[in-house]
């Protein structure tokens, strides 16, 4: 075996074997399901959210968004909380903790009112699980004052966290909704009221597609449908920005974050860790591919970290935060010209089309030779061409040109000069793929 | 480099006109292509492709690793199961192993498992990734006779268990058929050398130019402290049959022909009009060698029909696309000479009375191989009547402490991947034998 880094990491005083958890959802809705994930190597589970009464569900309840032939670009669900009797769930959680003492087992609850939150917290604590997640964020609850309504309401957050705190002495994790512009205020409110950590995102209110005969959104439930929660790969960029916001918030320093949203690969997970999550949770990828994908998360991340020389996973958490800065602080005195490797170019002209119609008309196209040429003066260095080129490693960032400073110290648009002594650190997503 | 070939097709890929003998025919995948192909994989539960691989290379798992961007994890899966993963990626008869079993065939055509495997094993080198981390060699000394796939696989398995392994090879280069047989356009020498490096990186020592039984005896090796032996001697003798004119200059055998082309990096006496006798993979390799090295006309004579030919279908179509002529249901009747040199081959129909005469200055017997006399290596060892080492359970021979696998073992399937599998199994057996203190 190659060298693998140790992936263990602390979460609220619990030493987790690795940072990979099931998020609360159908994938974690019974003893048997959770145990199969834990046997596959997972570090722990957030058990499916309990409510004291079983909600009524609709059928069908899912839709998956495709792009070309790729299924599950995103995924929409109209499901609510656990469909199993309350006491059965408590029994299964108890058995999970007994059988897997070294794995992190977390109960998830959603109350209807203060008393309900307090009683559920008490009941879940009695099962012996390690922590409780407070679900403030399900966007498709059919009861007023539940789900994501709570996560957008600072008073309700305060009331319900305090109620749960009265019912339990376990660490509390508030699961926040992304259906909001700024997540810092509700997160701060939850911490102030007595929660110890924040997890996010839950699903994003959305419509994935419409039916062309029945004239409603998908899935169609007897002629009608609803806006409901979106998850999966397309949710990742949104989730990453929320985690980054929380991690950079001065009032939340030292508060552990659990990252959720579109995680399929070890790279996805590593991205959440880099912006400050100390562990990650996932559902949609499991629904699509099964528990086995955690094997590649463990293998991929541990090989990567070993190669990068990280002794402990903690050192990796938040490593990108200092480099994610406000847009107005970015350096804007240079441009990077794309560079075409003509040995690889297949002459499709996709770069030309995109630059013509979506950028700055900076590529000259020789139709005879089927050859694109970048015009250095007109090119602004946006690298759209690099992103659309279908050939691996064909267009890469090339020469860096600097703006000539005018008498005010500002760059003038027309003069660009090379400066060999001045290095710029550039990367664009698609050309460096192997790690 | 050949200039006469304008077209050739393999795996649906139209070859470059300049495709030559030394250059790998099928181009490598880029990461985008690999991901595209891995995305076609259905990610089956208990996948049949994995069951289909004799060596347990586990394509189901490594394709999934590719799909989930765990490229190095994929390399680890391959290398820890099959030390010659990069060789197998190029020469396996997939159509009879993993790809035959692939469930994607139910939709269109199987996943190109071999090309994905090649992508991953190539990446080990470009990223300098060490997939295996052997323990220190503290256990007994074990000797391997021959350095072909069987020995290399057994040696790697034993080194990973902490044994001190030495391979003895009579030739100048290690690798067996990999270095002296298979055409470089399918398996370039640099790949063979790199794969062997994976084995020596585990601490295995290779001593070339030593023929066991001639330059050193088993008894002498025992005195040097070797506690167990593995025979991976392969089949070193080409079969021929009696045809009048066999002593003419220009009549040769597959092993000699291929070895001289390979060792000369393509510079050898190839012949202008070449006739190959046989219908298996070895015959195709001879024909491809001749064609890619600019023989003007290459004809394959096979005594049965195309359907009955044991050759790999993909290679067969590839040969046809290269313009090689195939004459089925013909057998050589006489080699015609002039001043001691071959000038033509006369052949007769095997299913009717057709007669034909082909101008030729080279004729190659590619009708099978057999082992050398293995009793010269291990006196008294049990052989079957064709000279193969009688092989019992898990690579055991009639002599305790001597184990066998690969082509030289009786009843083995004569391919690289089966030899890798045999080597792994025999290695387990050797470990068991030595762990029990040398009792079988
Ligand atoms: C031309 C050709 C093409 C082939 N193509 C394919 C293919 O595409 N795919 C596939 O799967 N299989 C192919 N095969 C079959 C495959 O190569 C063999 O099954 C495989 O190499 C057998 O491995 P081995 O280790 O048993 O023996 P070998 O590869 O034959 O190696 C045996 C080695 O032992 C050495 N040796 C023998 N006796 C002694 C001794 N006394 N002392 C020291 N060294 C000794 C020999 O010099 C040789 O190097 C091909 C075979 C040939 C000949
Ligand atoms: C079908 C389905 C049911 C879910 N049920 C719950 C739930 O009961 N409680 C909860 O906190 N989140 C629930 N979620 C949200 C997920 O836990 C997770 O936050 C979200 O799906 C984003 O992660 P993903 O992209 O990995 O799926 C559900 C998600 C899906 C797809
Ligand atoms: S998009 Fe890439 S391959 Fe196509 S013409 Fe441009 S550089 Fe060449
Ligand atoms: S970087 Fe942008 S502007 Fe420049 S050639 Fe490419 S697409 Fe056009
Ligand atoms: S059998 Fe084919 S489709 Fe199924 S896992 Fe294996 S390679 Fe993929």
CSV table of N, CA and C in Angstrom, one decimal, chain A residues 1-4 264-267 285 288-289 292-293 295-297 299-301 303 307 389-393 430-435, chain B residues 30-32 35 42-45 61 64-65 67-73 76-77 80 119 123 126-133 160:
chain,number,residue,atom,x,y,z
A,1,UNK,N,0.8,-1.2,0.0
A,1,UNK,CA,0.0,0.0,0.0
A,1,UNK,C,0.9,1.3,0.0
A,2,UNK,N,0.4,2.2,-0.7
A,2,UNK,CA,1.0,3.5,-0.7
A,2,UNK,C,1.0,4.1,0.7
A,3,UNK,N,1.6,5.3,0.8
A,3,UNK,CA,1.5,6.0,2.1
A,3,UNK,C,0.1,6.7,2.2
A,4,UNK,N,-0.5,6.5,3.3
A,4,UNK,CA,-1.8,7.1,3.6
A,4,UNK,C,-1.7,8.0,4.9
A,264,UNK,N,-19.4,14.3,-3.6
A,264,UNK,CA,-19.3,12.9,-4.2
A,264,UNK,C,-17.9,12.3,-4.1
A,265,UNK,N,-16.9,13.1,-4.2
A,265,UNK,CA,-15.6,12.6,-4.3
A,265,UNK,C,-14.7,13.2,-3.2
A,266,UNK,N,-13.5,12.6,-3.0
A,266,UNK,CA,-12.6,13.1,-1.9
A,266,UNK,C,-12.3,14.6,-2.2
A,267,UNK,N,-12.2,14.9,-3.5
A,267,UNK,CA,-11.9,16.3,-3.8
A,267,UNK,C,-13.0,17.3,-3.4
A,285,UNK,N,-25.2,11.9,-3.3
A,285,UNK,CA,-24.2,11.0,-3.9
A,285,UNK,C,-24.4,9.5,-3.4
A,288,UNK,N,-27.4,8.1,-5.2
A,288,UNK,CA,-27.1,7.7,-6.6
A,288,UNK,C,-26.1,6.5,-6.7
A,289,UNK,N,-25.1,6.4,-5.8
A,289,UNK,CA,-24.1,5.4,-6.0
A,289,UNK,C,-23.9,4.4,-4.8
A,292,UNK,N,-20.6,2.6,-0.8
A,292,UNK,CA,-19.2,2.2,-1.2
A,292,UNK,C,-18.4,3.4,-1.6
A,293,UNK,N,-19.0,4.5,-2.0
A,293,UNK,CA,-18.2,5.7,-2.5
A,293,UNK,C,-17.3,6.2,-1.4
A,295,UNK,N,-15.3,4.6,0.3
A,295,UNK,CA,-14.0,4.0,0.2
A,295,UNK,C,-13.0,4.9,-0.6
A,296,UNK,N,-13.5,5.4,-1.7
A,296,UNK,CA,-12.7,6.3,-2.5
A,296,UNK,C,-12.4,7.6,-1.9
A,297,UNK,N,-13.4,8.1,-1.0
A,297,UNK,CA,-13.1,9.3,-0.3
A,297,UNK,C,-12.0,9.1,0.6
A,299,UNK,N,-9.6,6.7,0.6
A,299,UNK,CA,-8.4,6.5,-0.1
A,299,UNK,C,-7.8,7.7,-0.7
A,300,UNK,N,-8.6,8.4,-1.5
A,300,UNK,CA,-8.2,9.6,-2.2
A,300,UNK,C,-7.6,10.7,-1.3
A,301,UNK,N,-8.4,11.0,-0.2
A,301,UNK,CA,-8.0,12.1,0.7
A,301,UNK,C,-6.7,11.7,1.4
A,303,UNK,N,-4.3,9.6,0.6
A,303,UNK,CA,-3.1,9.6,-0.3
A,303,UNK,C,-2.7,11.0,-0.6
A,307,UNK,N,0.9,12.8,0.5
A,307,UNK,CA,1.8,13.4,-0.5
A,307,UNK,C,2.1,14.8,-0.2
A,389,UNK,N,-12.2,24.5,-24.4
A,389,UNK,CA,-11.5,23.6,-25.2
A,389,UNK,C,-11.7,22.2,-24.8
A,390,UNK,N,-12.1,21.3,-25.7
A,390,UNK,CA,-12.4,19.9,-25.3
A,390,UNK,C,-11.2,19.0,-25.2
A,391,UNK,N,-10.0,19.5,-25.5
A,391,UNK,CA,-8.8,18.7,-25.5
A,391,UNK,C,-8.0,19.0,-24.2
A,392,UNK,N,-7.7,17.9,-23.5
A,392,UNK,CA,-7.0,18.0,-22.3
A,392,UNK,C,-5.7,18.7,-22.5
A,393,UNK,N,-5.4,19.7,-21.6
A,393,UNK,CA,-4.1,20.3,-21.6
A,393,UNK,C,-3.7,21.0,-22.9
A,430,UNK,N,-9.8,23.7,-15.3
A,430,UNK,CA,-9.8,22.5,-16.1
A,430,UNK,C,-8.5,22.0,-16.6
A,431,UNK,N,-7.4,22.7,-16.5
A,431,UNK,CA,-6.2,22.2,-17.2
A,431,UNK,C,-5.3,21.4,-16.3
A,432,UNK,N,-5.5,21.5,-15.0
A,432,UNK,CA,-4.7,20.7,-14.1
A,432,UNK,C,-5.6,19.7,-13.4
A,433,UNK,N,-5.5,18.5,-13.7
A,433,UNK,CA,-6.6,17.6,-13.3
A,433,UNK,C,-6.1,16.4,-12.5
A,434,UNK,N,-4.8,16.1,-12.6
A,434,UNK,CA,-4.3,14.9,-11.9
A,434,UNK,C,-3.7,15.3,-10.6
A,435,UNK,N,-4.2,14.7,-9.5
A,435,UNK,CA,-3.5,14.8,-8.2
A,435,UNK,C,-3.6,13.5,-7.5
B,30,UNK,N,-6.2,10.6,-22.5
B,30,UNK,CA,-6.0,11.8,-21.6
B,30,UNK,C,-6.9,11.6,-20.4
B,31,UNK,N,-6.7,12.4,-19.4
B,31,UNK,CA,-7.6,12.4,-18.2
B,31,UNK,C,-9.1,12.6,-18.6
B,32,UNK,N,-9.4,13.5,-19.6
B,32,UNK,CA,-10.7,13.7,-20.0
B,32,UNK,C,-11.3,12.4,-20.6
B,35,UNK,N,-12.0,9.8,-18.0
B,35,UNK,CA,-13.2,10.1,-17.3
B,35,UNK,C,-14.5,9.8,-18.1
B,42,UNK,N,-21.2,1.2,-15.6
B,42,UNK,CA,-22.4,1.2,-14.9
B,42,UNK,C,-22.2,1.1,-13.4
B,43,UNK,N,-21.0,1.0,-13.0
B,43,UNK,CA,-20.7,0.8,-11.5
B,43,UNK,C,-21.5,-0.3,-10.9
B,44,UNK,N,-21.5,-1.4,-11.6
B,44,UNK,CA,-22.3,-2.6,-11.2
B,44,UNK,C,-22.0,-3.0,-9.7
B,45,UNK,N,-23.0,-3.6,-9.1
B,45,UNK,CA,-22.8,-4.2,-7.8
B,45,UNK,C,-22.3,-5.6,-8.1
B,61,UNK,N,-13.6,-2.1,-9.1
B,61,UNK,CA,-13.1,-1.1,-8.1
B,61,UNK,C,-12.3,0.0,-8.6
B,64,UNK,N,-14.3,2.5,-10.7
B,64,UNK,CA,-15.0,3.3,-9.8
B,64,UNK,C,-14.1,4.4,-9.2
B,65,UNK,N,-12.9,4.0,-8.8
B,65,UNK,CA,-11.9,5.0,-8.3
B,65,UNK,C,-11.6,6.1,-9.3
B,67,UNK,N,-13.7,7.1,-11.7
B,67,UNK,CA,-14.9,7.9,-11.8
B,67,UNK,C,-15.0,8.9,-10.6
B,68,UNK,N,-14.5,8.5,-9.4
B,68,UNK,CA,-14.6,9.4,-8.3
B,68,UNK,C,-13.2,10.1,-8.1
B,69,UNK,N,-12.5,10.3,-9.2
B,69,UNK,CA,-11.3,11.1,-9.2
B,69,UNK,C,-10.2,10.7,-8.2
B,70,UNK,N,-10.3,9.4,-7.9
B,70,UNK,CA,-9.2,8.8,-7.0
B,70,UNK,C,-8.2,8.1,-7.8
B,71,UNK,N,-7.5,8.8,-8.7
B,71,UNK,CA,-6.7,8.1,-9.7
B,71,UNK,C,-5.6,7.3,-9.0
B,72,UNK,N,-5.0,7.9,-8.0
B,72,UNK,CA,-3.9,7.2,-7.3
B,72,UNK,C,-4.4,6.0,-6.5
B,73,UNK,N,-5.6,6.1,-6.0
B,73,UNK,CA,-6.2,5.0,-5.3
B,73,UNK,C,-6.4,3.9,-6.3
B,76,UNK,N,-3.3,2.1,-6.8
B,76,UNK,CA,-3.0,1.2,-5.7
B,76,UNK,C,-3.8,-0.1,-5.8
B,77,UNK,N,-5.1,0.0,-6.2
B,77,UNK,CA,-5.9,-1.2,-6.4
B,77,UNK,C,-5.3,-2.1,-7.4
B,80,UNK,N,-1.6,-3.4,-6.3
B,80,UNK,CA,-1.5,-4.4,-5.2
B,80,UNK,C,-2.1,-5.7,-5.6
B,119,UNK,N,-4.2,3.8,-18.6
B,119,UNK,CA,-4.2,5.2,-18.1
B,119,UNK,C,-3.7,5.3,-16.7
B,123,UNK,N,0.0,6.7,-15.2
B,123,UNK,CA,0.0,7.8,-14.3
B,123,UNK,C,0.9,7.6,-13.1
B,126,UNK,N,4.1,9.2,-14.3
B,126,UNK,CA,4.1,10.7,-14.5
B,126,UNK,C,3.9,11.4,-13.2
B,127,UNK,N,3.3,10.8,-12.2
B,127,UNK,CA,3.1,11.5,-10.9
B,127,UNK,C,4.1,11.0,-9.9
B,128,UNK,N,5.0,10.0,-10.3
B,128,UNK,CA,6.0,9.5,-9.3
B,128,UNK,C,5.3,8.8,-8.1
B,129,UNK,N,4.2,8.1,-8.3
B,129,UNK,CA,3.5,7.6,-7.2
B,129,UNK,C,3.9,6.2,-6.9
B,130,UNK,N,4.2,5.9,-5.7
B,130,UNK,CA,4.6,4.6,-5.2
B,130,UNK,C,3.4,3.9,-4.6
B,131,UNK,N,2.8,3.0,-5.4
B,131,UNK,CA,1.6,2.3,-4.9
B,131,UNK,C,1.9,1.3,-3.8
B,132,UNK,N,3.1,0.8,-3.8
B,132,UNK,CA,3.4,-0.3,-2.9
B,132,UNK,C,4.5,0.1,-1.9
B,133,UNK,N,4.4,-0.3,-0.7
B,133,UNK,CA,5.4,0.0,0.3
B,133,UNK,C,5.8,-1.3,1.0
B,160,UNK,N,6.4,-8.7,-0.9
B,160,UNK,CA,5.4,-8.0,-0.1
B,160,UNK,C,5.2,-8.7,1.2
